[in-house]
Coordinates of C-alpha atoms in Angstrom, one line a residue:
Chain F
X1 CA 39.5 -44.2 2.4
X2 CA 43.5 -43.8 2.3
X3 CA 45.6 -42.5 -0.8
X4 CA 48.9 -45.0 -0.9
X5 CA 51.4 -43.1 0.4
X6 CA 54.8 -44.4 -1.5
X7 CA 58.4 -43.5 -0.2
X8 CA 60.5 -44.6 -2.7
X9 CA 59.7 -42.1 -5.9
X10 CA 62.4 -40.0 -8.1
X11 CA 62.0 -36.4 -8.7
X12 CA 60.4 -37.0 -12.2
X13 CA 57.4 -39.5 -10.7
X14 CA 58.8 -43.0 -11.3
X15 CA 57.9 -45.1 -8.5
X16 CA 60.7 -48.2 -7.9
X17 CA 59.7 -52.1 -8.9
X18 CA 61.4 -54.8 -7.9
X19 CA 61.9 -57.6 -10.4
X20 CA 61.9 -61.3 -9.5
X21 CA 63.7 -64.4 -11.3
X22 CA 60.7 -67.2 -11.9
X23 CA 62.3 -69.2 -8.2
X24 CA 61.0 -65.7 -6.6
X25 CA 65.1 -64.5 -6.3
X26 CA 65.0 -60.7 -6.0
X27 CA 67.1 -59.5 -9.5
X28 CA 66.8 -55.4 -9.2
X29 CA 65.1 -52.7 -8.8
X30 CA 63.0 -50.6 -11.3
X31 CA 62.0 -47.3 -11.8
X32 CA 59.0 -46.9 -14.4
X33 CA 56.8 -44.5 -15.2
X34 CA 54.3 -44.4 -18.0
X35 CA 55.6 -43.3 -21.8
X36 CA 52.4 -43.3 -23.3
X37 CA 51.6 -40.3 -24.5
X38 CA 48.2 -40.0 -23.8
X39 CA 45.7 -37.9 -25.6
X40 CA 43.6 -37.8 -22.2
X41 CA 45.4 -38.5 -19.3
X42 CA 41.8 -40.1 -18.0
X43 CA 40.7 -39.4 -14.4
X44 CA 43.1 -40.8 -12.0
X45 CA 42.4 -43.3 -9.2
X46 CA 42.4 -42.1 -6.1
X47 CA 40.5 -41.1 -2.3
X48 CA 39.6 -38.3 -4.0
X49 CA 38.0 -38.6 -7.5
X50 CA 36.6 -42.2 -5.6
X51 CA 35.8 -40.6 -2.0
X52 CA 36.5 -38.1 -1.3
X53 CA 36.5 -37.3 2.8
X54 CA 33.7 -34.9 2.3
X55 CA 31.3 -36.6 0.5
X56 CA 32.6 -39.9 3.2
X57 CA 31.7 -37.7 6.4
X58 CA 28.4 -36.6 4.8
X59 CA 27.5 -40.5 4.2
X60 CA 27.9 -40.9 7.7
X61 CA 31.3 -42.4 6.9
X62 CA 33.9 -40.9 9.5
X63 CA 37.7 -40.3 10.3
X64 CA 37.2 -42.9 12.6
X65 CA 36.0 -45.4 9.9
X66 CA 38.3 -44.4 7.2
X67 CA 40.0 -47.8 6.5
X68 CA 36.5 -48.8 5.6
X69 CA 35.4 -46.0 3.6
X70 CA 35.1 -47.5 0.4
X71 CA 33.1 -46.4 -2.7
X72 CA 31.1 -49.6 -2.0
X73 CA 30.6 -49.1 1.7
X74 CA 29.3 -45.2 0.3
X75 CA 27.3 -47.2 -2.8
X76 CA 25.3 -49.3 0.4
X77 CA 24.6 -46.5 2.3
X78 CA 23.2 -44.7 -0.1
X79 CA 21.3 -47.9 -1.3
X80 CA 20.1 -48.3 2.2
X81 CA 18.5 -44.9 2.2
X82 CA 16.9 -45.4 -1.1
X83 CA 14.9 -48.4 0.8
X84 CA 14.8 -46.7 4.3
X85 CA 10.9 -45.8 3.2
X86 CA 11.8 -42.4 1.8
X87 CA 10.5 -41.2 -1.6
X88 CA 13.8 -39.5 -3.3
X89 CA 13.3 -37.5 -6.2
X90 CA 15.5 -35.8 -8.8
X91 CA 14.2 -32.3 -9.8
X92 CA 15.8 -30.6 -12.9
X93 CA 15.5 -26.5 -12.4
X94 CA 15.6 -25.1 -15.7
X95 CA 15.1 -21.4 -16.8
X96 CA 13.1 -20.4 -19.5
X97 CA 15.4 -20.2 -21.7
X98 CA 16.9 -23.8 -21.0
X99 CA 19.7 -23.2 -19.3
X100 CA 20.2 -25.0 -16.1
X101 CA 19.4 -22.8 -12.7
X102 CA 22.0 -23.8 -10.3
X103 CA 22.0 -22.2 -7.1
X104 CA 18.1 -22.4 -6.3
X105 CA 16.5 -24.0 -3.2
X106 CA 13.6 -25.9 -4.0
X107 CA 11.1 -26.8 -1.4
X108 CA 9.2 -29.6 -0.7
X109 CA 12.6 -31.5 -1.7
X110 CA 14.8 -31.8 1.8
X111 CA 18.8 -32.7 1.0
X112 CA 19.6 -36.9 2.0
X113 CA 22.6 -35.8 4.1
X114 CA 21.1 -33.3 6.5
X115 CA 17.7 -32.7 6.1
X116 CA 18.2 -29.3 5.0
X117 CA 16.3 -27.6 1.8
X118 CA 17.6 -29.5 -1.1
X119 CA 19.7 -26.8 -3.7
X120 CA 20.6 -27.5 -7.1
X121 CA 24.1 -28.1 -8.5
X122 CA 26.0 -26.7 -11.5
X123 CA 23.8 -28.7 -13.7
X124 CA 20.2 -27.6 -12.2
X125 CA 20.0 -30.4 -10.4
X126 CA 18.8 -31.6 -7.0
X127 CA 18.7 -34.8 -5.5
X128 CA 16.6 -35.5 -2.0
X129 CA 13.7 -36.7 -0.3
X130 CA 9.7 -35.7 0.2
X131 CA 8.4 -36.3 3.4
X132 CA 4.7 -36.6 1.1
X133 CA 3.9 -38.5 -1.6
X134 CA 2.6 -37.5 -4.3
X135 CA 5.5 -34.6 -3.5
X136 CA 5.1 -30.6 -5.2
X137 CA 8.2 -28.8 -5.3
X138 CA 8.4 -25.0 -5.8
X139 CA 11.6 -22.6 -5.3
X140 CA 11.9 -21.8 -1.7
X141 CA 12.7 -18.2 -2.1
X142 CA 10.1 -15.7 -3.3
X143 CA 12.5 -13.9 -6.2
X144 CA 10.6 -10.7 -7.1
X145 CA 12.3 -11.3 -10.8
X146 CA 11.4 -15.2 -11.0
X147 CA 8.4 -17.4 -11.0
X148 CA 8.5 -21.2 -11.2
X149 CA 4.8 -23.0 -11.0
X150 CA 4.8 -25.4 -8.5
X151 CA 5.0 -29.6 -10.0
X152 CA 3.3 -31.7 -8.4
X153 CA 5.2 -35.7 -8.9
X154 CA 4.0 -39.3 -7.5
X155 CA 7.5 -40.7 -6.4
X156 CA 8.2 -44.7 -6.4
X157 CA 9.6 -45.7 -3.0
X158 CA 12.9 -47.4 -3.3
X159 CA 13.5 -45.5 -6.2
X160 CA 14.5 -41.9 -7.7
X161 CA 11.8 -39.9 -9.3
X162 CA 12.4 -37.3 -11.9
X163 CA 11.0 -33.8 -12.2
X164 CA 11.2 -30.4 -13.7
X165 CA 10.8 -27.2 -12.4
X166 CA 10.5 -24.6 -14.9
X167 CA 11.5 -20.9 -13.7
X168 CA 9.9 -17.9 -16.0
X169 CA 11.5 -14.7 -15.8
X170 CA 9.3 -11.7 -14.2
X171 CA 10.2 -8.8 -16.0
X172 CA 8.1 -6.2 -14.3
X173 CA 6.4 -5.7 -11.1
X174 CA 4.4 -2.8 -9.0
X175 CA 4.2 -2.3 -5.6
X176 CA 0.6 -0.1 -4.0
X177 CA 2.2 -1.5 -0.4
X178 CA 5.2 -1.5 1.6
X179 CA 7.0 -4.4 1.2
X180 CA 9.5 -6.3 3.0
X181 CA 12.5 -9.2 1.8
X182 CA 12.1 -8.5 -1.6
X183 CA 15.2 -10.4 -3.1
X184 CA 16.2 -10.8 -6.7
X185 CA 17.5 -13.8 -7.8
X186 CA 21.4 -14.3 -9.1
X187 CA 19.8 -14.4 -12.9
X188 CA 18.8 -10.8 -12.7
X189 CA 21.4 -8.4 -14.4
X190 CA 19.6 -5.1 -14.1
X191 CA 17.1 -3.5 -12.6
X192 CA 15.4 0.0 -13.4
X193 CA 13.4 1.4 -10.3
X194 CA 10.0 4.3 -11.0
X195 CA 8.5 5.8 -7.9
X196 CA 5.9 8.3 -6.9
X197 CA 4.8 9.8 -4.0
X198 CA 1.4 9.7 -2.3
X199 CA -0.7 12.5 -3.5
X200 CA -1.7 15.3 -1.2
X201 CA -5.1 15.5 0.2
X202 CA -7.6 17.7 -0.4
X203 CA -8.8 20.8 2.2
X204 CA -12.0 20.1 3.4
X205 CA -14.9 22.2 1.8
X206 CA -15.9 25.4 4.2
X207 CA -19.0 26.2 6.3
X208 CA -20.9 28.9 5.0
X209 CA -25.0 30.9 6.1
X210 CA -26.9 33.1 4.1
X211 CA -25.3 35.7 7.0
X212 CA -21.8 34.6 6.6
X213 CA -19.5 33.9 4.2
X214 CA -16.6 34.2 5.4
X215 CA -14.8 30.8 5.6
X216 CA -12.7 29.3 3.3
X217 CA -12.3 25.8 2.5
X218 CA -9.1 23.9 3.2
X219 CA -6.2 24.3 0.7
X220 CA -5.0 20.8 -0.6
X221 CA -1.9 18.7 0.6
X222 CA 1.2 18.5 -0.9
X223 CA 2.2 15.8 -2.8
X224 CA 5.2 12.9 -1.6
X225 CA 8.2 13.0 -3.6
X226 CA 8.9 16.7 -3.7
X227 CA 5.3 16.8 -5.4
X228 CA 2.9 19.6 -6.3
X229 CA 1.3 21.8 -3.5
X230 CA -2.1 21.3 -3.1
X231 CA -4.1 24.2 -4.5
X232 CA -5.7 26.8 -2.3
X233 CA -9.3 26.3 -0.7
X234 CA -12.2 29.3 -1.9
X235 CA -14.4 31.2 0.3
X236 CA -18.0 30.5 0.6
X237 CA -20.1 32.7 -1.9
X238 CA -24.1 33.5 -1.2
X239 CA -26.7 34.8 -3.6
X240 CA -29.9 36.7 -3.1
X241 CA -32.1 36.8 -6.7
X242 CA -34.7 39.2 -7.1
X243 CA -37.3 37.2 -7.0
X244 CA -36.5 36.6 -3.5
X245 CA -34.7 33.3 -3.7
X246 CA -30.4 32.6 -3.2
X247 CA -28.7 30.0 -1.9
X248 CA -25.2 30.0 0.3
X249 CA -22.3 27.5 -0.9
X250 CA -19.5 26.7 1.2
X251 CA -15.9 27.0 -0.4
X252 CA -14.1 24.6 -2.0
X253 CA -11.7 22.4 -0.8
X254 CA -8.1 22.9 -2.5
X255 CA -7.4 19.6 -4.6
X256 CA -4.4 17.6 -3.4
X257 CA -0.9 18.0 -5.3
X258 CA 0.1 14.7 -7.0
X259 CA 3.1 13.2 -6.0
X260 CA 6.3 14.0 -7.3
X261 CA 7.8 11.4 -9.7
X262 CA 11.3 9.6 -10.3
X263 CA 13.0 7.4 -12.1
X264 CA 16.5 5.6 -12.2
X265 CA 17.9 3.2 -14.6
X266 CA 20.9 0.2 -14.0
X267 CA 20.3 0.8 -10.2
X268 CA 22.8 -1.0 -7.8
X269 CA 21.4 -4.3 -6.2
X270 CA 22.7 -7.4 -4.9
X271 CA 21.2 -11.2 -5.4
X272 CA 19.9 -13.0 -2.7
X273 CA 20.0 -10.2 -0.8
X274 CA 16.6 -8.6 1.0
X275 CA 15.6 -5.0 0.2
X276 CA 12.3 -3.2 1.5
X277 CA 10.1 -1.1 -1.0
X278 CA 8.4 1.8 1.0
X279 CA 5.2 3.0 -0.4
X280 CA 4.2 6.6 0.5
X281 CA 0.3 6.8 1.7
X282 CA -1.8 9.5 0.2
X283 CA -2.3 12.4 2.1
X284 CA -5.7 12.1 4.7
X285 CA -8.5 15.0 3.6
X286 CA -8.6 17.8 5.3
X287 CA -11.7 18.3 8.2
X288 CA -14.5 20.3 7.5
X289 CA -15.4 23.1 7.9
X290 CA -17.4 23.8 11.1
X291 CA -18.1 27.6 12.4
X292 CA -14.8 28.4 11.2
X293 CA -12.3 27.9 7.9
X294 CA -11.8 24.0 7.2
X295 CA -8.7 21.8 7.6
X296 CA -6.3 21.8 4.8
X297 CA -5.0 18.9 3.1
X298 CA -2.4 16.4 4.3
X299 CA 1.2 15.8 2.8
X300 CA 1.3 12.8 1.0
X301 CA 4.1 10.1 1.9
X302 CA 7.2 9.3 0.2
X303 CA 8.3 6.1 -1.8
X304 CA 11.4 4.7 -2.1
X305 CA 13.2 1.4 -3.0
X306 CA 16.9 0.3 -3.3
X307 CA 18.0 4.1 -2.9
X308 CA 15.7 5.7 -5.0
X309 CA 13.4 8.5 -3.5
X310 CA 13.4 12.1 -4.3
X311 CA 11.4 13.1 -7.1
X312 CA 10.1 16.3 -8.6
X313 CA 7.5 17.1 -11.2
X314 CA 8.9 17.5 -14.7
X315 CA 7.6 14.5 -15.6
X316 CA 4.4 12.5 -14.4
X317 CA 5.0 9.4 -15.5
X318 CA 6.3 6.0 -13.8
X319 CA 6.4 2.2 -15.5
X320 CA 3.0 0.7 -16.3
X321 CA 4.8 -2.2 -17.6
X322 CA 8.2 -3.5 -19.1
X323 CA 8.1 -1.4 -22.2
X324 CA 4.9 1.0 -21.3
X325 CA 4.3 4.3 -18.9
X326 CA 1.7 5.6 -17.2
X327 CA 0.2 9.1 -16.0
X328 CA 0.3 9.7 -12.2
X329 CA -2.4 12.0 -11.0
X330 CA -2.9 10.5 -7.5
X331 CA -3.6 14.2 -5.7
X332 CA -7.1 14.5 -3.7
X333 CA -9.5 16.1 -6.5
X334 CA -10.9 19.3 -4.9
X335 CA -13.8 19.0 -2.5
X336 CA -16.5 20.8 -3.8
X337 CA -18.7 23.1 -1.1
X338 CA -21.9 21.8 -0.6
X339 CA -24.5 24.4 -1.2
X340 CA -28.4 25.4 -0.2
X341 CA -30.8 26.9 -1.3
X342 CA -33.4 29.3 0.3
X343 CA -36.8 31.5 -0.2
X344 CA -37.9 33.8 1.9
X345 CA -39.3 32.0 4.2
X346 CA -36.2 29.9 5.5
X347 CA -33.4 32.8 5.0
X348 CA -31.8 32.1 8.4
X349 CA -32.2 27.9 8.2
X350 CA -30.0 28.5 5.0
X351 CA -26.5 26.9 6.6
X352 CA -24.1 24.5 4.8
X353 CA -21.5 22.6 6.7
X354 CA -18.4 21.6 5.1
X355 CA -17.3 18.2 4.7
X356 CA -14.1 16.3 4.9
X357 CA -11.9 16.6 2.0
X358 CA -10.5 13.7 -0.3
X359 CA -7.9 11.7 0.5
X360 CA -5.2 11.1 -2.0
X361 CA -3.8 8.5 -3.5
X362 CA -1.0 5.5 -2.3
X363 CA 2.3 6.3 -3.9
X364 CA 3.6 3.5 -6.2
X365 CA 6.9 2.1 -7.1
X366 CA 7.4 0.0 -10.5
X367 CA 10.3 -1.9 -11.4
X368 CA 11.6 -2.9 -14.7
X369 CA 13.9 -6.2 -14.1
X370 CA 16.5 -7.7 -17.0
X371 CA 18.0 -11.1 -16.9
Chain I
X1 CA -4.8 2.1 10.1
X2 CA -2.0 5.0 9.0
X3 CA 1.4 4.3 9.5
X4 CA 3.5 7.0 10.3
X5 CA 7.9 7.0 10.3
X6 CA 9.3 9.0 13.2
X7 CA 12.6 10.5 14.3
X8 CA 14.8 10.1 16.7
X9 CA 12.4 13.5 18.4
X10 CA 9.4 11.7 17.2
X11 CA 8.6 13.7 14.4
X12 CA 6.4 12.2 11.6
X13 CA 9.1 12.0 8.7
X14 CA 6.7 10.0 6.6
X15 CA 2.9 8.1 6.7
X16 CA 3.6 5.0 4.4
X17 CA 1.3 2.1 2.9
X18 CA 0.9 -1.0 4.7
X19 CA -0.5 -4.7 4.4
X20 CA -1.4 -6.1 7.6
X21 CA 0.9 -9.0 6.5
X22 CA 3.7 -6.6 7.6
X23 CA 5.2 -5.7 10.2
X24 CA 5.6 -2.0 10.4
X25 CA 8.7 -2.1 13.0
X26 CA 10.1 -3.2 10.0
X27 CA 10.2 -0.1 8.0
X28 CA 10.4 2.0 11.9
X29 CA 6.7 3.2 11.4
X30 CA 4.3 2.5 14.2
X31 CA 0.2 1.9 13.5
X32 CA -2.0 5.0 14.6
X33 CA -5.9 5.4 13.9
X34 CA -5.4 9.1 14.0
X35 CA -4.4 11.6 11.4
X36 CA -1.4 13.0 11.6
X37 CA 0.6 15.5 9.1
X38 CA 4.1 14.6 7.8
X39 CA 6.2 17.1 10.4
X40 CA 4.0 16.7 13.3
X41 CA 5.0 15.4 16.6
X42 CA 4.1 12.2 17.3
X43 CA 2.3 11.8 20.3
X44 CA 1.7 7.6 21.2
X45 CA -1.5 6.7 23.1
X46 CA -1.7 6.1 26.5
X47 CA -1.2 2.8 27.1
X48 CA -2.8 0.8 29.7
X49 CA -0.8 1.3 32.6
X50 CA -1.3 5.2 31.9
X51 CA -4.3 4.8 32.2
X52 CA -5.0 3.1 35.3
X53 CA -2.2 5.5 37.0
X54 CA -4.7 8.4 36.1
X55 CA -8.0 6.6 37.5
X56 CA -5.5 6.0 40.8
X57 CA -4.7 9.8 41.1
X58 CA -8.2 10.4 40.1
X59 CA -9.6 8.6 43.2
X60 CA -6.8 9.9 45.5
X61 CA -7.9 13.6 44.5
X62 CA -11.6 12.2 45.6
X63 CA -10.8 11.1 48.5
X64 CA -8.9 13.4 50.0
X65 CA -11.4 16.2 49.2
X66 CA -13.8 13.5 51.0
X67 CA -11.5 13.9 54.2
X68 CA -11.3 17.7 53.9
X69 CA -14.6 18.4 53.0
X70 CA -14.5 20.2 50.4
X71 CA -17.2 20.4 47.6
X72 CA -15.8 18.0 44.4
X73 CA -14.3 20.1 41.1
X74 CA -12.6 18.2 38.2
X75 CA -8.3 18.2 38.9

């Protein structure tokens, strides 16, 4: 399509007329220019509020083919698709609160010009085809702050369907894992990250005879996140009643620290953009003890997410929810020595072994998200 | 399965939590069945060509004794 291209204008806009006698004689020329005074000027007619050479080239309508790119040449195209065997469906993407959600890739819905996944315009909208019928349409990307339940819509070939996607905002979420391509979506406005560390493990509990008594159990891990130290492991004890009874009991494992804690409000983010949350791993139990002391605790891992790590233990408390915390006490609980008892006749079969200590728990990170 | 975060000198620099969905190159951890402590040196399994390279020099060491010989002790 071609805008007229005149060559005989004046500075102010008035383009020249000629006027005729009724024999066709030429009289004069005329230079006019509306004097309306127009509330509304109205939408003026031209290549580009009719078609433009955009939306032309993405109808298939080329440079080459311009003279003939008209708005009905465009009209038939798209009239030809319609009845080319495809499905096309109109899906409305509307928050929760009403507002259109412009911006969002649906799936399921694939865009007329070029195949690609269909995204809605200013107005929430999406136009495009199914390649199945009935046709369920979802958001392509997984927004950690979003949720929109898949709709499921029979289309009418030769037609355009309508549907509605409804997006709910997600105002919390907790990760027990590592996670990768977490993105929040362009309708999230802040978000408030809580983290621990993994706790510490425990030591393993000690080795101990009614002849020695010597070895200690493991003393606990330390926490992630600039956590607690793991408490120290106890010696084995043995006791020998009067009556001629006792019993040896191999120390106790040291109980894992928990893992230090933090949390940061209004934390800097950026929509559509991926971010990985690291989850710290609690802290493996120490080994037992054999014929010597037993392994101490392991270190717990550290979390982390969009900056955030560190961590101390003034406070032991991390997001349960939007508006609720919760206690973290995720350190391996102390491995208590296992213990046995004798009578004179089995004095020297009197041996406990240790055993491995408790592990301690994953780390966690919770996030508050406002839209 | 642990996964442990190493250094540039292979030090542990953290043991993380990990879906088998994931890919641990992705947070630079690699997947270990053995325990290790945060600040340890990591030290990777032999792989398979290791292996077969000892079982070569292994059977070299034999024979050779064969040719000399000399009564077998472990190299």
């Amino acid at each position: 399509m071609r805008d007229r291209v005149s060559t005989q204008v004046l500075a102010n806009g008035a383009i020249r007329y000629a006027v005729y006698d009724e024999t066709g004689a030429f009289l004069r020329y005329e230079y006019m220019l509306p004097a309306d005074e127009p509330t509304e000027p109205g939408t003026p007619l031209n290549k580009a509020t009719l078609l433009s050479d955009e939306t032309a080239a993405a109808l298939g309508l080329t440079e080459e083919s311009n003279t003939s790119s008209t708005v009905d040449r465009a009209i038939d195209t798209l009239r030809s698709f319609l009845f080319s065997g495809k499905t096309v469906f109109r899906v409305h993407a509307k928050l929760q609160n009403g507002n259109p959600a412009p911006g969002m890739t649906i799936s399921g819905l694939k865009s007329m010009v070029d195949n690609s996944a269909a995204v809605t315009d200013a107005n929430g909208d999406a136009v495009g085809y199914s390649e199945t019928n009935p046709a369920t349409f979802g958001l392509a990307a997984s927004y950690v702050d979003l949720s929109a339940p898949a709709v499921t819509v029979t289309g009418t070939p030769g037609g355009i369907t309508g549907a509605t996607l409804t997006i709910n905002f997600v105002n919390f979420k907790s990760f027990t894992a590592s996670t990768s391509n977490v993105q929040f979506s362009p309708f999230c406005t802040r978000v408030d990250v809580s983290l621990c560390g993994g706790g510490g493990g425990s030591g393993g509990s000690g080795y101990c005879t009614m002849r020695n008594d010597s070895f200690k159990g493991g003393n606990g891990g330390k926490g992630g996140n600039n956590g607690e130290y793991g408490s120290s492991g106890t010696k084995g004890t043995t006791q020998y009643n009067d009556d001629g009874s006792g019993y040896a009991r191999g120390g106790d494992g040291g109980k894992g620290g928990r893992g230090g804690v933090n949390i940061v409000e209004n934390v800097t983010f950026t929509a559509n953009t991926n971010y990985n949350v690291t989850v710290g791993s609690g802290g493996s139990g120490g080994t037992a003890g054999g014929i010597s002391n037993a392994g101490n605790g392991y270190g717990g891992g550290d979390s982390s997410f969009l900056g955030v790590s560190g961590g101390s233990t003034s406070s032991n408390k991390i997001y349960s929810s939007f508006t609720e915390l919760k206690t973290v006490l995720n350190g391996g609980g102390t491995k208590t020595g296992g213990i046995d008892y004798f009578y004179n006749d089995n004095y020297d079969n009197t041996v406990v072994f240790g055993e491995t200590g408790n592990p301690g728990g994953s780390g966690e990170v919770a996030i508050r998200m406002y839209h | 399965m642990y996964y442990y975060v190493l250094n540039e000198q292979n030090t542990i620099t953290n043991s993380i939590v990990l879906s088998e969905s994931e890919d641990p190159a992705v947070f630079g951890a690699v997947a270990d069945e053995r325990v290790f402590d945060i600040g340890e040196t990591y030290t990777p399994l032999p792989t398979e060509t290791d292996d077969l390279a000892s079982m070569l020099i292994d059977h070299e060491y034999r024979l050779t004794l064969l040719e000399l010989g000399i009564e077998g002790s472990e190299p």
